Coordinates of C-alpha atoms and ligand atoms in Angstrom, one line a residue:
Chain P
M30 CA -26.2 37.3 4.3
T31 CA -26.4 34.1 6.2
F32 CA -23.4 32.0 7.1
E33 CA -20.8 34.5 6.3
L34 CA -17.7 32.4 6.9
S35 CA -15.1 33.5 9.3
E36 CA -11.9 34.6 7.7
R37 CA -10.1 31.9 9.6
V38 CA -12.2 29.2 8.0
Q39 CA -11.9 30.8 4.6
T40 CA -8.2 31.0 4.8
V41 CA -7.8 27.3 5.1
P42 CA -7.8 25.6 1.7
P43 CA -9.8 22.4 1.2
S44 CA -7.8 19.2 1.9
G45 CA -5.3 18.3 -0.9
I46 CA -6.5 14.7 -0.7
R47 CA -10.1 15.4 -1.5
R48 CA -9.8 15.3 -5.3
F49 CA -7.9 12.0 -5.2
F50 CA -10.5 10.5 -3.0
E51 CA -13.2 11.3 -5.6
I52 CA -11.2 9.6 -8.4
A53 CA -10.6 6.6 -6.2
E54 CA -14.3 6.3 -5.5
E55 CA -15.0 5.9 -9.3
R56 CA -13.4 2.5 -9.5
D57 CA -13.8 -0.6 -7.5
D58 CA -10.4 -2.2 -7.9
V59 CA -8.3 0.4 -6.1
I60 CA -5.6 -0.8 -3.8
S61 CA -5.1 2.0 -1.3
L62 CA -1.8 2.8 0.0
G63 CA -3.2 6.2 1.0
V64 CA -4.4 5.4 4.4
G65 CA -2.9 6.7 7.6
E66 CA -4.5 4.2 9.9
P67 CA -3.7 0.6 10.9
D68 CA -5.3 -2.2 9.0
F69 CA -5.4 -4.3 12.2
A70 CA -8.4 -4.4 14.5
T71 CA -8.0 -3.2 18.1
P72 CA -6.5 -6.0 20.2
W73 CA -9.3 -8.2 21.4
A74 CA -8.8 -7.6 25.1
A75 CA -9.2 -3.9 24.6
R76 CA -12.4 -4.4 22.5
D77 CA -13.7 -6.8 25.1
A78 CA -13.1 -4.2 27.9
A79 CA -15.1 -1.7 25.9
I80 CA -17.9 -4.2 25.5
T81 CA -17.9 -5.1 29.2
S82 CA -18.0 -1.4 30.2
L83 CA -21.0 -1.0 28.0
E84 CA -22.7 -4.0 29.5
Q85 CA -22.1 -2.6 32.9
G86 CA -23.8 0.6 31.8
K87 CA -20.6 2.7 32.2
T88 CA -21.8 5.4 29.8
S89 CA -21.7 8.6 31.7
Y90 CA -19.1 11.4 31.5
T91 CA -15.9 10.8 33.2
A92 CA -13.7 13.3 35.0
N93 CA -12.8 16.1 32.6
R94 CA -9.2 14.9 32.6
G95 CA -10.1 11.3 32.0
T96 CA -10.6 8.5 34.5
R97 CA -8.1 8.4 37.3
E98 CA -7.2 4.8 36.5
L99 CA -6.4 5.6 32.9
R100 CA -4.3 8.6 33.8
E101 CA -2.4 6.5 36.3
A102 CA -1.8 3.8 33.6
I103 CA -0.6 6.5 31.1
S104 CA 1.7 7.9 33.7
E105 CA 3.3 4.5 34.3
Y106 CA 3.4 3.6 30.6
V107 CA 5.2 6.8 29.5
A108 CA 7.6 6.4 32.4
D109 CA 8.4 2.7 31.4
R110 CA 8.5 3.1 27.7
F111 CA 10.0 6.6 27.2
G112 CA 11.4 7.6 30.6
L113 CA 9.0 10.5 30.9
G114 CA 7.7 11.5 34.3
Y115 CA 4.2 13.0 34.3
G116 CA 1.9 12.8 37.3
P117 CA -1.8 11.7 36.8
D118 CA -3.3 14.6 38.7
E119 CA -2.4 17.7 36.7
E120 CA 0.1 16.7 34.1
I121 CA -2.0 14.4 31.9
L122 CA -5.1 15.2 29.9
V123 CA -7.0 12.5 28.2
T124 CA -8.6 13.7 24.9
A125 CA -10.7 12.7 22.0
G126 CA -7.8 11.6 19.9
A127 CA -4.4 13.3 19.8
S128 CA -6.2 15.5 17.3
E129 CA -8.2 17.2 20.0
A130 CA -5.1 17.6 22.2
V131 CA -3.2 19.3 19.3
D132 CA -6.1 21.7 18.8
L133 CA -6.3 22.4 22.5
A134 CA -2.7 23.3 22.6
F135 CA -3.0 25.7 19.7
R136 CA -6.0 27.4 21.3
A137 CA -4.4 27.5 24.8
F138 CA -1.0 28.9 23.7
V139 CA -1.4 30.8 20.5
D140 CA -2.5 34.4 20.4
P141 CA -3.6 36.2 17.3
G142 CA -0.4 37.1 15.4
D143 CA 1.8 34.5 17.1
T144 CA 4.0 32.5 14.9
V145 CA 4.1 28.7 15.0
A146 CA 7.1 27.1 13.3
I147 CA 6.2 23.7 11.8
A148 CA 8.9 21.1 10.7
Q149 CA 7.7 20.0 7.3
P150 CA 6.7 17.8 5.6
S151 CA 4.2 17.2 8.3
Y152 CA 0.9 15.8 9.3
I153 CA -1.8 17.9 7.6
S154 CA -3.7 19.2 10.6
Y155 CA -1.2 21.4 12.3
E156 CA -1.4 24.3 9.9
P157 CA -5.2 24.6 9.9
G158 CA -5.1 24.2 13.7
V159 CA -2.8 27.2 14.0
I160 CA -4.9 29.2 11.6
F161 CA -8.2 28.4 13.4
A162 CA -6.5 29.6 16.6
G163 CA -5.6 32.9 14.9
G164 CA -1.9 32.3 14.6
E165 CA 0.5 32.3 11.7
T166 CA 2.5 29.4 10.5
L167 CA 6.2 29.3 9.6
P168 CA 7.2 26.3 7.6
V169 CA 10.6 24.8 8.4
P170 CA 11.4 22.5 5.6
T171 CA 13.4 19.3 6.1
T172 CA 15.0 17.6 3.2
E173 CA 16.0 14.1 2.1
A174 CA 19.6 15.2 2.2
D175 CA 19.2 15.4 6.0
D176 CA 17.1 12.2 6.1
F177 CA 14.1 14.5 6.7
R178 CA 15.4 15.3 10.2
L179 CA 15.1 18.7 11.6
T180 CA 18.4 20.6 11.8
V181 CA 19.4 23.8 13.5
D182 CA 20.5 25.1 10.1
A183 CA 16.9 24.6 8.8
L184 CA 15.5 26.4 11.9
E185 CA 17.9 29.3 11.4
D186 CA 17.3 29.6 7.7
A187 CA 13.6 29.7 8.2
G188 CA 13.9 32.3 11.0
A189 CA 12.3 30.0 13.6
G190 CA 14.3 31.7 16.3
D191 CA 11.7 34.5 16.2
A192 CA 8.7 32.1 16.4
D193 CA 6.7 31.5 19.5
M194 CA 6.3 27.8 19.1
L195 CA 7.7 24.9 17.3
V196 CA 5.8 21.8 16.2
L197 CA 7.6 18.5 15.8
C198 CA 6.4 15.1 14.8
Y199 CA 8.8 12.2 15.0
P200 CA 8.5 9.4 14.0
N201 CA 7.1 11.5 11.2
N202 CA 3.9 11.4 9.1
P203 CA 4.5 11.4 6.1
T204 CA 8.2 10.7 5.7
G205 CA 8.7 8.0 8.3
A206 CA 11.8 9.9 9.6
I207 CA 12.8 9.6 13.2
M208 CA 15.1 11.8 15.3
T209 CA 17.7 10.2 17.5
E210 CA 18.9 11.6 20.7
A211 CA 21.9 13.1 19.0
D212 CA 19.6 14.7 16.4
L213 CA 17.3 16.2 19.0
E214 CA 19.9 17.6 21.3
P215 CA 20.8 20.7 19.1
V216 CA 17.1 21.3 18.4
A217 CA 16.4 21.3 22.2
E218 CA 19.3 23.7 22.6
F219 CA 17.8 26.0 19.9
A220 CA 14.4 25.9 21.6
R221 CA 15.9 26.8 25.0
E222 CA 18.0 29.6 23.5
H223 CA 15.1 31.1 21.7
D224 CA 12.5 30.4 24.4
L225 CA 10.3 28.4 22.1
T226 CA 7.3 26.3 23.4
V227 CA 7.5 22.9 21.7
L228 CA 4.6 20.7 20.7
S229 CA 5.9 17.2 20.1
D230 CA 3.5 14.8 18.4
E231 CA 4.8 11.4 19.4
I232 CA 1.8 9.3 18.3
Y233 CA 4.0 7.0 16.3
A234 CA 6.5 6.5 19.1
E235 CA 6.0 2.8 19.4
L236 CA 6.4 2.4 15.7
T237 CA 10.1 2.8 15.4
Y238 CA 12.2 0.3 13.5
D239 CA 15.8 -0.7 13.1
V240 CA 17.1 2.0 15.3
D241 CA 20.6 0.9 15.6
E242 CA 22.2 1.7 12.2
S243 CA 25.0 -0.7 12.7
H244 CA 22.6 -3.6 12.6
S245 CA 21.1 -2.7 9.3
S246 CA 22.2 -5.8 7.5
A247 CA 21.4 -8.4 10.1
R248 CA 18.6 -6.7 12.0
K249 CA 16.4 -8.5 14.4
T250 CA 12.8 -7.5 14.7
E251 CA 12.8 -8.1 18.5
S252 CA 15.4 -5.5 19.0
S253 CA 13.8 -3.0 16.7
A254 CA 10.6 -2.8 18.6
G255 CA 10.7 0.9 19.2
N256 CA 12.4 1.0 22.6
E257 CA 14.6 3.7 21.5
H258 CA 12.2 6.4 20.8
V259 CA 13.4 9.6 22.4
S260 CA 11.2 12.4 23.5
I261 CA 12.4 16.0 23.3
A262 CA 10.7 16.5 26.6
S263 CA 13.4 14.3 28.2
F264 CA 16.2 16.8 27.6
D265 CA 17.4 19.2 30.2
G266 CA 15.2 22.3 30.5
M267 CA 12.7 20.9 27.9
R268 CA 10.1 19.4 30.1
E269 CA 8.9 22.9 31.3
R270 CA 8.5 24.1 27.7
T271 CA 7.1 21.0 25.9
I272 CA 3.7 19.4 25.4
V273 CA 3.9 15.8 24.3
F274 CA 1.0 14.3 22.3
N275 CA 0.3 10.6 22.1
G276 CA -2.6 8.4 21.7
F277 CA -4.1 5.0 21.0
S278 CA -4.9 5.3 17.3
K279 CA -1.7 4.0 15.8
A280 CA 0.2 1.6 18.0
H281 CA -3.0 0.2 19.5
A282 CA -5.0 0.3 16.3
M283 CA -7.8 2.3 17.9
T284 CA -8.4 5.1 15.4
G285 CA -12.2 4.9 15.6
L286 CA -12.3 5.0 19.3
R287 CA -10.9 8.5 19.3
L288 CA -8.6 8.5 22.3
G289 CA -5.4 10.4 22.8
Y290 CA -3.6 12.4 25.5
A291 CA -1.4 15.3 26.2
L292 CA 1.5 15.4 28.7
G293 CA 2.9 18.6 30.1
P294 CA 3.6 20.8 33.1
A295 CA 0.5 21.5 35.3
K296 CA 0.2 25.1 34.3
A297 CA 0.0 24.2 30.6
V298 CA -2.2 21.1 30.9
N299 CA -4.6 23.0 33.2
A300 CA -5.0 25.6 30.5
M301 CA -5.7 23.0 27.9
N302 CA -8.2 21.3 30.3
K303 CA -10.0 24.6 30.7
I304 CA -10.9 24.6 27.0
H305 CA -11.5 20.8 27.0
Q306 CA -13.9 21.0 29.9
Y307 CA -16.1 23.4 28.0
T308 CA -15.9 21.9 24.5
M309 CA -15.5 18.2 25.0
L310 CA -16.3 17.7 28.7
S311 CA -14.6 14.4 28.7
A312 CA -13.1 11.9 26.2
P313 CA -15.3 9.0 25.2
T314 CA -15.9 6.8 28.2
T315 CA -16.1 3.5 26.4
A316 CA -12.8 4.3 24.7
Q317 CA -11.2 5.1 28.0
H318 CA -12.1 1.6 29.2
A319 CA -10.6 0.1 26.1
A320 CA -7.4 2.2 26.4
L321 CA -6.8 1.2 30.0
E322 CA -7.0 -2.5 29.0
A323 CA -4.8 -1.8 26.0
L324 CA -2.1 -0.4 28.3
E325 CA -2.4 -3.1 30.9
S326 CA -2.5 -6.2 28.8
C327 CA -1.9 -5.7 25.1
E328 CA 1.8 -5.2 24.9
N329 CA 2.3 -8.4 23.0
E330 CA -0.2 -7.5 20.4
V331 CA 1.4 -4.2 19.9
R332 CA 4.8 -5.9 19.5
E333 CA 3.3 -8.2 17.0
M334 CA 1.8 -5.4 14.9
V335 CA 5.1 -3.5 15.0
D336 CA 6.9 -6.7 13.8
Q337 CA 4.4 -7.0 10.9
Y338 CA 4.9 -3.3 10.0
D339 CA 8.6 -3.7 10.0
R340 CA 8.5 -6.6 7.6
R341 CA 6.2 -4.8 5.3
R342 CA 8.4 -1.7 5.5
Q343 CA 11.4 -3.7 4.4
F344 CA 9.4 -5.3 1.7
V345 CA 8.2 -2.0 0.3
L346 CA 11.5 -0.3 0.5
S347 CA 13.2 -3.2 -1.3
R348 CA 10.5 -3.2 -4.0
F349 CA 10.9 0.5 -4.7
R350 CA 14.6 0.1 -5.0
E351 CA 14.0 -2.7 -7.5
I352 CA 11.6 -0.6 -9.4
G353 CA 14.3 2.0 -9.7
M354 CA 12.6 4.7 -7.6
D355 CA 14.7 6.4 -5.0
V356 CA 13.3 5.9 -1.7
F357 CA 14.1 7.3 1.7
E358 CA 14.9 4.6 4.3
A359 CA 12.0 5.3 6.6
K360 CA 12.5 4.2 10.2
G361 CA 9.3 5.0 11.9
A362 CA 5.5 5.2 11.6
F363 CA 4.0 3.1 8.7
Y364 CA 4.8 5.3 5.7
C365 CA 7.6 5.3 3.2
F366 CA 8.4 8.3 1.1
P367 CA 9.7 7.5 -2.4
E368 CA 10.8 10.1 -4.9
V369 CA 8.7 10.2 -8.1
P370 CA 10.6 9.5 -11.3
A371 CA 11.9 12.4 -13.4
G372 CA 9.3 14.0 -15.6
F373 CA 6.5 13.9 -13.1
T374 CA 5.3 16.1 -10.3
A375 CA 4.2 14.2 -7.3
E376 CA 0.6 15.2 -8.0
E377 CA 0.8 14.0 -11.7
F378 CA 2.3 10.7 -10.7
A379 CA -0.2 10.1 -8.0
E380 CA -3.1 10.9 -10.2
A381 CA -1.9 8.9 -13.2
V382 CA -1.0 5.8 -11.2
L383 CA -4.5 6.0 -9.6
R384 CA -6.3 6.4 -12.9
E385 CA -4.2 3.9 -14.9
Q386 CA -3.3 1.3 -12.3
G387 CA -5.8 1.8 -9.5
V388 CA -3.2 2.4 -6.8
A389 CA -3.9 5.2 -4.4
V390 CA -0.9 7.1 -2.9
V391 CA -0.7 10.6 -1.6
P392 CA 1.4 13.2 -3.3
G393 CA 4.0 14.7 -0.9
D394 CA 3.1 18.3 -1.6
V395 CA 0.0 17.9 0.5
F396 CA 2.3 17.7 3.6
G397 CA 4.0 21.0 3.0
E398 CA 7.4 22.2 2.1
G399 CA 10.0 19.6 1.3
G400 CA 7.3 17.1 0.4
D401 CA 7.1 17.9 -3.3
G402 CA 8.5 15.3 -5.7
H403 CA 7.6 12.5 -3.2
L404 CA 4.8 10.2 -2.5
R405 CA 3.5 9.0 0.8
V406 CA 3.0 5.3 0.6
S407 CA 1.3 3.7 3.6
Y408 CA 2.1 0.1 4.3
A409 CA -0.7 -0.3 6.8
T410 CA -2.1 -2.8 4.3
G411 CA -1.8 -6.6 4.0
L412 CA 1.3 -8.0 2.3
E413 CA -0.7 -9.5 -0.6
E414 CA -2.1 -6.1 -1.5
L415 CA 1.3 -4.5 -1.1
R416 CA 2.8 -7.0 -3.4
E417 CA 0.0 -6.4 -6.0
A418 CA 0.2 -2.6 -5.6
L419 CA 4.0 -2.5 -6.0
A420 CA 3.6 -4.7 -9.1
R421 CA 1.2 -2.2 -10.6
I422 CA 3.5 0.7 -9.7
E423 CA 6.3 -1.2 -11.4
A424 CA 4.2 -1.6 -14.5
F425 CA 3.4 2.0 -14.5
V426 CA 7.0 3.1 -14.1
D427 CA 8.1 0.7 -16.8
E428 CA 5.7 2.2 -19.2
H429 CA 6.2 5.8 -18.5
A430 CA 9.5 6.5 -16.9
Chain A
M20 CA 17.1 -16.1 14.6
S21 CA 16.3 -16.0 11.0
E22 CA 15.0 -19.6 11.1
R23 CA 12.2 -18.6 13.4
E24 CA 11.4 -15.6 11.3
V25 CA 11.3 -17.6 8.1
L26 CA 9.1 -20.2 9.8
E27 CA 6.7 -17.6 11.0
L28 CA 6.3 -16.1 7.6
L29 CA 5.8 -19.5 6.0
R30 CA 3.1 -20.3 8.6
E31 CA 1.5 -17.0 7.8
N32 CA 1.4 -17.8 4.1
A33 CA 3.3 -20.6 2.6
R34 CA 3.0 -19.0 -0.8
Y35 CA 5.3 -16.1 0.0
S36 CA 8.1 -16.5 -2.4
S37 CA 11.7 -16.7 -1.2
A38 CA 12.1 -13.3 -2.7
D39 CA 9.2 -11.9 -0.7
I40 CA 10.6 -13.4 2.5
A41 CA 14.1 -12.1 1.7
R42 CA 12.6 -8.6 1.3
M43 CA 10.7 -8.7 4.5
T44 CA 13.6 -10.0 6.6
D45 CA 16.4 -8.3 4.9
L46 CA 18.1 -11.7 4.3
E47 CA 19.6 -12.8 1.0
E48 CA 17.2 -14.7 -1.1
S49 CA 19.7 -17.6 -1.3
D50 CA 19.9 -17.6 2.6
V51 CA 16.1 -17.8 2.7
E52 CA 16.1 -20.7 0.3
A53 CA 18.8 -22.5 2.3
T54 CA 16.9 -21.9 5.5
I55 CA 13.7 -23.4 4.1
Q56 CA 15.7 -26.3 2.7
D57 CA 17.2 -26.9 6.1
L58 CA 13.8 -26.7 7.8
E59 CA 12.4 -29.2 5.3
D60 CA 15.4 -31.5 5.6
A61 CA 15.3 -31.5 9.4
G62 CA 11.6 -32.4 9.2
V63 CA 10.5 -29.2 10.9
V64 CA 8.5 -28.1 7.9
R65 CA 6.6 -31.3 6.9
G66 CA 4.5 -30.0 4.0
Y67 CA 2.4 -27.1 2.6
Q68 CA -1.4 -27.1 2.3
A69 CA -4.2 -24.8 1.4
V70 CA -6.7 -23.7 4.0
V71 CA -10.0 -24.5 2.5
D72 CA -13.5 -23.3 3.3
W73 CA -15.4 -26.5 2.2
D74 CA -18.7 -24.7 2.7
K75 CA -17.9 -22.6 -0.3
L76 CA -17.6 -25.6 -2.6
E77 CA -20.4 -27.5 -4.3
D78 CA -18.8 -30.9 -3.6
E79 CA -19.8 -32.3 -0.3
R80 CA -16.9 -33.0 2.0
V81 CA -17.7 -34.7 5.3
R82 CA -15.4 -34.3 8.2
A83 CA -15.7 -35.8 11.7
E84 CA -13.9 -35.5 14.9
V85 CA -13.6 -38.8 16.6
E86 CA -12.9 -39.4 20.3
L87 CA -11.2 -42.7 20.9
N88 CA -10.7 -44.5 24.1
V89 CA -8.1 -47.3 24.2
R90 CA -7.0 -50.0 26.6
L91 CA -3.3 -50.7 26.6
D92 CA -1.7 -54.0 27.4
R93 CA 1.8 -55.2 28.1
E94 CA 2.6 -55.5 24.4
T95 CA 0.8 -52.5 23.0
G96 CA 1.5 -48.8 23.7
Y97 CA -0.2 -45.6 22.4
G98 CA 2.4 -45.4 19.7
D99 CA 1.5 -48.8 18.3
I100 CA -2.2 -48.0 18.1
A101 CA -1.4 -44.6 16.6
E102 CA 0.8 -46.1 13.9
R103 CA -1.9 -48.4 12.9
L104 CA -4.6 -45.7 12.7
A105 CA -2.5 -43.1 11.0
R106 CA -1.9 -45.3 8.1
F107 CA -5.5 -45.0 6.9
P108 CA -5.8 -42.2 4.3
Q109 CA -9.2 -41.2 5.7
V110 CA -7.4 -40.1 8.9
K111 CA -6.3 -36.5 8.5
A112 CA -5.1 -35.8 12.0
L113 CA -4.4 -37.9 15.0
R114 CA -3.4 -36.7 18.4
L115 CA -3.0 -38.2 21.8
V116 CA -4.7 -35.9 24.2
S117 CA -5.2 -35.5 28.0
G118 CA -8.6 -35.6 29.5
D119 CA -11.7 -37.9 29.1
Y120 CA -10.5 -39.8 26.1
D121 CA -7.2 -40.8 24.7
F122 CA -7.0 -40.0 21.0
D123 CA -8.5 -37.2 19.0
M124 CA -8.9 -38.2 15.4
E125 CA -10.0 -36.2 12.4
V126 CA -11.6 -38.2 9.6
E127 CA -12.6 -37.0 6.1
G128 CA -14.7 -38.7 3.5
D129 CA -17.1 -38.0 0.6
S130 CA -20.3 -38.9 2.5
I131 CA -21.6 -39.5 6.0
R132 CA -22.0 -43.1 5.0
E133 CA -18.4 -43.4 3.9
V134 CA -17.2 -41.9 7.2
S135 CA -19.5 -44.0 9.3
Q136 CA -18.5 -47.1 7.6
F137 CA -14.9 -46.4 8.0
I138 CA -15.3 -45.9 11.7
S139 CA -17.4 -48.9 12.3
E140 CA -15.5 -51.3 10.0
K141 CA -11.9 -50.1 10.3
V142 CA -11.5 -48.2 13.5
A143 CA -13.9 -49.8 16.0
P144 CA -12.7 -53.3 15.4
V145 CA -9.1 -52.5 16.4
P146 CA -8.9 -54.7 19.5
E147 CA -7.4 -52.0 21.8
I148 CA -10.1 -49.5 21.0
T149 CA -12.8 -49.6 23.7
Q150 CA -15.0 -46.7 22.6
T151 CA -15.5 -44.3 19.8
V152 CA -17.6 -41.1 19.8
T153 CA -18.0 -39.4 16.5
H154 CA -18.8 -35.7 16.0
Y155 CA -19.6 -34.7 12.5
M156 CA -18.5 -31.2 11.8
M157 CA -21.4 -29.0 10.7
T158 CA -19.8 -25.6 10.0
S159 CA -16.3 -24.5 10.3
Y160 CA -15.6 -20.9 11.4
K161 CA -11.9 -21.0 11.7
E162 CA -9.2 -23.2 10.3
H163 CA -5.4 -23.0 10.9
G164 CA -5.8 -19.6 12.4
I165 CA -7.8 -18.2 9.5
E166 CA -11.3 -17.1 10.0
L167 CA -13.6 -18.6 7.3
G168 CA -16.9 -17.1 6.0
D169 CA -17.2 -13.9 4.1
G170 CA -14.0 -12.0 3.8
E171 CA -13.7 -8.9 5.8
D172 CA -13.8 -6.0 3.4
D173 CA -11.4 -3.1 4.0
E174 CA -13.9 -0.4 4.9
R175 CA -11.3 2.2 5.6
L176 CA -11.3 5.4 3.5
S177 CA -9.0 5.1 0.5
F178 CA -7.3 8.3 1.7
S179 CA -6.9 9.4 5.3
P180 CA -4.5 11.7 7.1
Ligands
PLP510 C1 1.1 12.7 13.3 C2 -0.3 12.4 13.7 N1 -0.8 13.0 14.8 C3 -2.1 12.8 15.1 C4 -3.0 12.1 14.3 C5 -4.4 11.9 14.8 O1 -4.5 11.0 15.8 P1 -5.8 10.7 16.6 O2 -6.5 9.6 15.9 O3 -5.3 10.3 18.0 O4 -6.6 12.0 16.6 C6 -2.5 11.4 13.2 C7 -3.4 10.6 12.3 O5 -3.1 10.3 11.2 C8 -1.1 11.6 12.9 O6 -0.6 11.1 11.8

């Protein structure tokens, strides 16, 4: 028999979004709040740098780890923005999207039978990534009662102390939850105590809003521009056990350019690079030129996009409250995570609102434990569409709930 | 600085309702209304207009950008000349600029003939005006920060991770 699929591939179920995608394709008036990518184009200066690099014929492989200039720029950027110290030589690896970096980490650190604890709800690629690497996953559910933050109680209840690795993603896709310094401290303590390797996906780090709770009624967009993201790698004793993922897809609106990076101690990054150099050789060269420019000169554009997301976030949250749907006060990324009204499962609601009103949202179950009963609503969409989409959801709720 | 924020949003889209703006800024709707009223009263917000792509309409609309050079004398300043020109309804914009000419004037009319006549019969004879250079606009690609032409379709997948 040809193509006998590996057990690993067979184990992973098809994506939960697939069926919805097919329904959405049937009609042409769908407003999609189902997208996990910016609706902005890459800042012009970055696009221009990519074009110029092509004009100059810069189309060969780069160093496996990425160009020296880009690694230096990343090193400075993460130091400036997040107080993280990683050297360009052996502690930074430039990859084809954060996705590749995540995959490399699982392959570099997971042995068959190893257990990887994943704080859920979470981005949909971690679990398959662990399975492809031969490991087993251990869901650690977070709940709305805890503002979808990971707590030590949840880690203990799930038995995460016996795991080998812990995956975190804050600001979170799909909930929009963030973890403050105070929230992270006990998790760091737990990781040290139980000798866990931590993979921290911080791709939404720049997209953090309204951090200071005391300002919630008179907040200023300037001060909520994400300065306060805290990386778990910055806690005592955590740098040596953590890999941080970041990239250009979200804050720099560069999804299609496929560029991300991993930060970690030399030993770990070298191991990841070992796989990377045989599978990818190097990240896309054109994208590396764009990324360098993005770091060097596009800070204002990033700030502007963050401001826009923040306004849309407030708009969407306020509309859900008005509609009478309970909604978690998301503080990061570009998602909000309302609860479906009584009488529906998330999947039923998402399917019905798509069929009847042409609004695409993602049911929370797709993102793992703790996500059921919720919807992931992306506000990476223009305000006019958001307004119309929310009006349609309101009509749906008025009719059915 | 809610004033600045409200202003930015109005400039982005003057049709945002006070309720929309209130939701986006977390202000009270009544505060938004008051802020807009203040901005209007103070003459900061002078009006609201649609951004039109005339190429999409059947009706012809002729627009020209006119460079004007003037000679000032003891009695007449730029302000006096500007005041006189700005009164004409055909003049849609008038600015004093630095560089090779003095005023930059936007004129609109229903036909090239109408616009030409206006310039030759009403503008050129103004005694202080020494020279006019008229540029008829052929195609507009961007107006008020908005790119014209065919709308950019959202080509993203309807669902993505
Ligand atoms: C949490 C998270 N990590 C990683 C990615 C993938 O990023 P990249 O485009 O850099 O591969 C996404 C994309 O949705 C994401 O939400």
